[in-house]
Coordinates of C-alpha atoms in Angstrom, one line a residue:
M1 CA 108.3 93.8 113.5
N2 CA 108.8 96.1 116.5
R3 CA 106.0 98.3 115.2
I4 CA 103.6 95.4 115.4
E5 CA 104.5 94.7 119.0
Q6 CA 104.3 98.5 119.8
Y7 CA 100.6 98.7 118.6
F8 CA 99.5 95.1 119.6
T9 CA 100.9 94.5 123.0
T10 CA 99.2 91.2 123.9
L11 CA 100.7 89.0 121.2
S12 CA 101.5 85.4 122.2
D13 CA 105.0 83.9 121.5
E14 CA 103.4 82.0 118.6
Q15 CA 102.0 85.1 117.1
R16 CA 105.3 86.9 117.4
R17 CA 107.0 83.9 115.8
Q18 CA 104.5 84.0 112.9
F19 CA 104.8 87.7 112.3
G20 CA 108.6 87.5 112.6
M21 CA 108.7 84.9 109.7
L22 CA 106.9 87.1 107.2
D23 CA 109.8 89.2 106.2
E24 CA 112.0 86.4 104.9
L25 CA 109.1 84.5 103.4
Y26 CA 107.8 87.5 101.4
R27 CA 111.3 88.5 100.3
D28 CA 111.9 85.0 99.0
W29 CA 108.6 84.7 97.2
N30 CA 108.6 88.2 95.9
A31 CA 111.8 87.4 94.1
K32 CA 109.9 84.7 92.2
I33 CA 106.4 86.1 91.9
N34 CA 106.0 89.9 92.3
V35 CA 103.2 90.5 94.8
I36 CA 104.7 93.6 96.5
S37 CA 106.5 96.3 94.6
R38 CA 110.3 95.7 94.7
K39 CA 110.8 99.2 96.1
D40 CA 108.3 98.5 98.9
I41 CA 109.5 95.2 100.2
D42 CA 111.7 96.9 102.8
N43 CA 108.6 98.5 104.2
L44 CA 106.7 95.2 104.5
Y45 CA 105.8 95.5 108.2
E46 CA 104.6 99.1 108.1
H47 CA 103.0 99.3 104.6
H48 CA 101.5 95.8 104.4
V49 CA 101.4 94.0 107.8
L50 CA 100.5 96.9 110.1
H51 CA 98.3 98.4 107.4
S52 CA 96.3 95.1 107.3
L53 CA 96.1 95.0 111.1
A54 CA 94.2 98.3 111.1
I55 CA 91.1 96.3 110.6
G56 CA 91.8 94.6 114.0
K57 CA 91.9 98.1 115.6
L58 CA 88.4 98.9 114.2
L59 CA 86.9 95.6 115.4
R60 CA 88.1 92.7 117.6
F61 CA 86.5 89.8 115.8
K62 CA 84.8 87.3 118.2
P63 CA 86.0 83.7 118.1
G64 CA 84.2 81.8 115.4
T65 CA 83.9 84.8 113.1
E66 CA 84.1 83.9 109.4
I67 CA 85.9 86.4 107.2
L68 CA 86.4 86.6 103.5
D69 CA 89.5 88.4 102.2
F70 CA 88.4 89.6 98.7
G71 CA 91.3 90.2 96.2
T72 CA 93.9 89.1 98.7
G73 CA 96.9 89.3 96.3
G74 CA 99.8 87.7 98.2
G75 CA 97.8 87.5 101.4
F76 CA 96.8 91.0 102.6
P77 CA 95.0 91.8 104.8
G78 CA 94.0 88.1 105.4
I79 CA 97.3 86.6 106.6
P80 CA 98.2 89.3 109.2
L81 CA 94.6 89.2 110.5
A82 CA 94.6 85.4 110.6
I83 CA 97.7 85.6 112.8
L84 CA 96.0 88.2 115.0
F85 CA 92.7 86.3 115.4
P86 CA 93.7 82.6 115.6
E87 CA 90.1 81.6 116.7
C88 CA 88.5 83.1 113.6
R89 CA 88.3 81.5 110.1
F90 CA 89.7 83.3 107.1
T91 CA 89.1 82.5 103.4
L92 CA 91.4 84.4 101.0
I93 CA 90.4 84.6 97.4
D94 CA 92.1 86.2 94.3
G95 CA 91.6 85.8 90.6
T96 CA 95.3 85.6 89.9
G97 CA 96.6 82.1 90.5
K98 CA 100.3 83.0 91.0
K99 CA 99.4 85.5 93.8
I100 CA 97.3 82.9 95.6
R101 CA 100.1 80.5 95.5
V102 CA 102.3 82.9 97.5
A103 CA 99.5 83.3 100.1
Q104 CA 99.1 79.5 100.3
E105 CA 102.8 78.9 100.7
V106 CA 103.3 81.7 103.3
A107 CA 100.3 80.5 105.4
Q108 CA 101.6 77.0 105.3
A109 CA 105.2 78.0 106.2
I110 CA 104.1 79.9 109.3
G111 CA 101.7 77.1 110.3
L112 CA 98.4 79.1 110.0
K113 CA 95.6 76.6 110.7
N114 CA 92.7 79.1 110.3
C115 CA 93.3 80.3 106.8
E116 CA 92.5 78.9 103.4
A117 CA 93.6 80.6 100.1
K118 CA 91.7 79.9 96.9
H119 CA 92.1 80.8 93.3
L120 CA 88.7 82.2 92.7
R121 CA 87.0 85.4 91.4
G122 CA 84.7 87.2 93.7
E123 CA 81.7 86.5 91.5
D124 CA 82.2 82.8 91.9
E125 CA 82.6 82.7 95.7
K126 CA 79.3 81.3 97.1
G127 CA 80.1 81.1 100.8
R128 CA 78.5 83.2 103.6
Y129 CA 80.7 85.3 105.9
D130 CA 80.3 87.7 108.8
F131 CA 82.7 90.2 107.2
V132 CA 84.3 90.8 103.8
V133 CA 87.7 92.6 104.1
S134 CA 89.9 94.1 101.4
R135 CA 92.7 96.5 100.6
A136 CA 91.9 99.0 97.8
V137 CA 90.7 96.3 95.4
M138 CA 88.0 98.3 93.6
P139 CA 85.6 101.2 94.2
L140 CA 83.2 100.5 97.1
P141 CA 79.9 100.4 95.0
D142 CA 81.5 97.7 92.7
L143 CA 82.6 95.7 95.7
V144 CA 79.2 95.9 97.3
K145 CA 77.5 94.5 94.1
I146 CA 79.7 91.5 94.1
V147 CA 79.9 90.6 97.8
R148 CA 76.4 91.4 99.1
K149 CA 75.4 87.8 98.4
N150 CA 78.2 86.6 100.7
I151 CA 77.2 88.4 103.9
S152 CA 75.7 86.1 106.5
K153 CA 72.5 87.1 108.3
T154 CA 73.8 85.7 111.7
Q155 CA 75.3 88.4 113.9
R156 CA 78.0 87.7 116.5
N157 CA 80.2 90.8 116.7
A158 CA 80.0 94.2 118.2
L159 CA 79.4 95.7 114.7
P160 CA 76.8 94.4 112.3
N161 CA 78.1 92.2 109.5
G162 CA 79.4 93.9 106.4
I163 CA 82.4 95.2 104.5
I164 CA 85.6 96.5 106.1
C165 CA 88.1 97.9 103.6
L166 CA 91.4 99.8 103.6
K167 CA 91.7 102.7 101.2
G168 CA 93.6 106.0 100.7
G169 CA 92.9 109.4 99.2
D170 CA 89.7 111.2 98.5
L171 CA 86.9 108.7 99.1
Q172 CA 83.9 111.0 99.0
A173 CA 82.6 109.9 95.6
E174 CA 82.6 106.2 96.4
T175 CA 81.2 106.5 99.9
Q176 CA 78.5 109.0 98.8
P177 CA 75.9 106.4 98.0
Y178 CA 76.1 105.0 101.5
K179 CA 76.6 108.4 103.3
N180 CA 74.0 107.7 106.0
I181 CA 75.5 104.3 107.1
V182 CA 79.2 104.2 106.1
E183 CA 81.9 104.9 108.7
T184 CA 85.3 106.2 107.6
T185 CA 88.1 106.1 110.2
P186 CA 91.5 107.7 109.6
L187 CA 94.3 105.2 110.3
S188 CA 96.2 108.1 111.9
N189 CA 93.8 107.6 114.8
W190 CA 95.6 104.4 115.6
F191 CA 99.1 104.6 114.0
G192 CA 101.5 107.5 114.4
E193 CA 103.7 106.9 111.3
E194 CA 103.6 109.5 108.5
W195 CA 102.6 106.9 105.9
F196 CA 99.2 106.4 107.5
K197 CA 98.1 109.9 106.9
E198 CA 95.3 110.1 104.2
K199 CA 94.6 106.4 104.7
Y200 CA 91.3 105.1 106.0
C201 CA 89.4 102.1 107.3
I202 CA 85.9 102.1 105.8
Y203 CA 83.1 100.1 107.4
L204 CA 79.8 99.5 105.6
P205 CA 77.1 97.3 107.3
L206 CA 75.3 95.2 104.7

């Protein structure tokens, strides 16, 4: 939790309260429905919460921005981002009902009003959004095929609407088709922890 406050210094008391509740909630739910590897639950704030918030370092969403979290699992990156941007609207979808239940319960427990979690495959999501966000759900070309239909034409942010996703490793093959427009930012630009080396935030305008 201290790491969150170290990198995001203007949090309100309410945001601190909400971030602070995540540890106990995810431990409790993870014991019933495995959404985070058992070995990794002790690293919740660094590997999951702070990792999700890297998207907020790339772009400060303007109030009223509509964001789709594609393949959210237990609520990442959508729930941390919904805490960080209370004036934006987040829709979290995942094809696995058990995982979505965790996201729904956590969002409700911390009192998130700007976040809706739905059991839905990406192909079946019909809504329009300013941005689609995800964490390592699938190769970028596959993601583009599915979500291109969901990107709104109305622009309201400093970056044009599109996809922002978090990935690690060698991304050359999957970013190659978009080499003239894709932006790949190392997370180590923002976060000093060793774990963030070789991890990236990819932005693709659509």
